[in-house]
mmCIF file of C-alpha atoms in Angstrom:
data_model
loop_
_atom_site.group_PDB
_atom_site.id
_atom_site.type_symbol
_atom_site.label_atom_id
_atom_site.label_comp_id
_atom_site.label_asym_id
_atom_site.label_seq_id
_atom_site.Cartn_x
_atom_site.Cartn_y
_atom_site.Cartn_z
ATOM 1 C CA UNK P 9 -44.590 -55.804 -29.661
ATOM 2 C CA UNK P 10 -42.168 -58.646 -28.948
ATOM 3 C CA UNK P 11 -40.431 -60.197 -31.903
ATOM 4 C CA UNK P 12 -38.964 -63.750 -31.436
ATOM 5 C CA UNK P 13 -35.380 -64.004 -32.207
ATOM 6 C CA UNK P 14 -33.570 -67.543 -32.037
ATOM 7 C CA UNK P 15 -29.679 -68.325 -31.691
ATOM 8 C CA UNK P 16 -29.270 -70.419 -34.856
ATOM 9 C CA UNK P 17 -25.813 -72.550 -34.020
ATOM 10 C CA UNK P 18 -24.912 -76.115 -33.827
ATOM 11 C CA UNK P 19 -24.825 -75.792 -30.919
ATOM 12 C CA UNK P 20 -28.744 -75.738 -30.901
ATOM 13 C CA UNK P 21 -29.330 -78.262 -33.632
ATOM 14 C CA UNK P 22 -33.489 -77.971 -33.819
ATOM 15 C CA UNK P 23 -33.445 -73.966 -33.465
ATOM 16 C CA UNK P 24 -34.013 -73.360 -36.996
ATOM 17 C CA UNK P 25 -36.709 -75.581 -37.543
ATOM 18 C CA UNK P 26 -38.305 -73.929 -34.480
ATOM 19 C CA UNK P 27 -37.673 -70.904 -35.454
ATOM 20 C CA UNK P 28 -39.731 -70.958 -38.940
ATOM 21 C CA UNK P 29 -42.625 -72.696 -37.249
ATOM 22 C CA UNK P 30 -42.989 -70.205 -35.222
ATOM 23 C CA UNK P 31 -42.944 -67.322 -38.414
ATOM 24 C CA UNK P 32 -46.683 -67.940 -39.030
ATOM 25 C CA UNK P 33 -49.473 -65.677 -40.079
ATOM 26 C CA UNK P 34 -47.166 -62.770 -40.604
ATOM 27 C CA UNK P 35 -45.164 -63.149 -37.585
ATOM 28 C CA UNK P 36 -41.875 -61.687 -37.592
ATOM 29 C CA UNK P 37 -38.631 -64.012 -36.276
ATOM 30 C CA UNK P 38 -35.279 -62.970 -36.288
ATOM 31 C CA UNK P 39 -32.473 -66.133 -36.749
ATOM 32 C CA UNK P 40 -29.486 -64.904 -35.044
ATOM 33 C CA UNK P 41 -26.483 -65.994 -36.203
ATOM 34 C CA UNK P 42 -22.439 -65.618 -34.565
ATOM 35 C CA UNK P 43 -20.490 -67.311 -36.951
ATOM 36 C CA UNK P 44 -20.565 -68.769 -40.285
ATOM 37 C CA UNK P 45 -17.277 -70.516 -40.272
ATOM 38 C CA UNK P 46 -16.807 -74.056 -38.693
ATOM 39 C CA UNK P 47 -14.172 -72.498 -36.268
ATOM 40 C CA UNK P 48 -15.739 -72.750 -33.118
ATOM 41 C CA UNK P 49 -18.642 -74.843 -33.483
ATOM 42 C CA UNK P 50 -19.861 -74.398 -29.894
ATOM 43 C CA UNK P 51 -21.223 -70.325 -30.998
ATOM 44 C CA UNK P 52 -21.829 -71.126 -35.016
ATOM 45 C CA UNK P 53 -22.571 -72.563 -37.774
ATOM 46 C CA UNK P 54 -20.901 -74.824 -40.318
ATOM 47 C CA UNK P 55 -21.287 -73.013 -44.312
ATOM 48 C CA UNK P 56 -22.890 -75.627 -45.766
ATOM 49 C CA UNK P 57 -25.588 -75.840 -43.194
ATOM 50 C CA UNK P 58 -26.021 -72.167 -43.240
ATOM 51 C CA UNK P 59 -26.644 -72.206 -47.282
ATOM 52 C CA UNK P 60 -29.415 -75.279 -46.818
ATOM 53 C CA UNK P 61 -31.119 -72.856 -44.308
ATOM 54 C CA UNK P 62 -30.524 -69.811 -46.812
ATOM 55 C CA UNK P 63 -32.054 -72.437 -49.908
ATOM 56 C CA UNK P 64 -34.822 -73.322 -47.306
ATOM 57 C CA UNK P 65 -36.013 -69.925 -46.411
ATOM 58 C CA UNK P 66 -35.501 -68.822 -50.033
ATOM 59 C CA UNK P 67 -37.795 -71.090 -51.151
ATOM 60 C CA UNK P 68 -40.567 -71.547 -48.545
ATOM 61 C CA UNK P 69 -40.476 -68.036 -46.552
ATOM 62 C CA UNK P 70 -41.268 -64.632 -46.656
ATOM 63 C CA UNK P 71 -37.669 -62.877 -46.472
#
């Protein structure tokens, strides 16, 4: 069984969005994240986007 996982960073700006459209009829996907803090934005991603994608899947996934 493979099991999609996707690099979420800003470095990838639409990753997230294809990430959860790909999470359909009970498909697992695994968001993979490096960083939180805005330090090096090339490998992560800034807090406040990271707690819109944490209100996102909160409210309209599975978790």
């Amino acid at each position: 069984m493979r099991i999609p996982a996707f690099p979420v960073a800003h470095k990838y700006p639409g990753i997230f969005r294809e990430a959860i459209a790909s999470g359909v009829n009970g498909k697992v996907v695994v968001l993979i994240y490096h960083g939180i803090p805005d330090a090096a934005l090339h490998c992560s991603t800034a807090f406040t986007e990271f707690r819109m994608q944490m209100k996102f899947l909160r409210k309209n996934a599975t978790v």
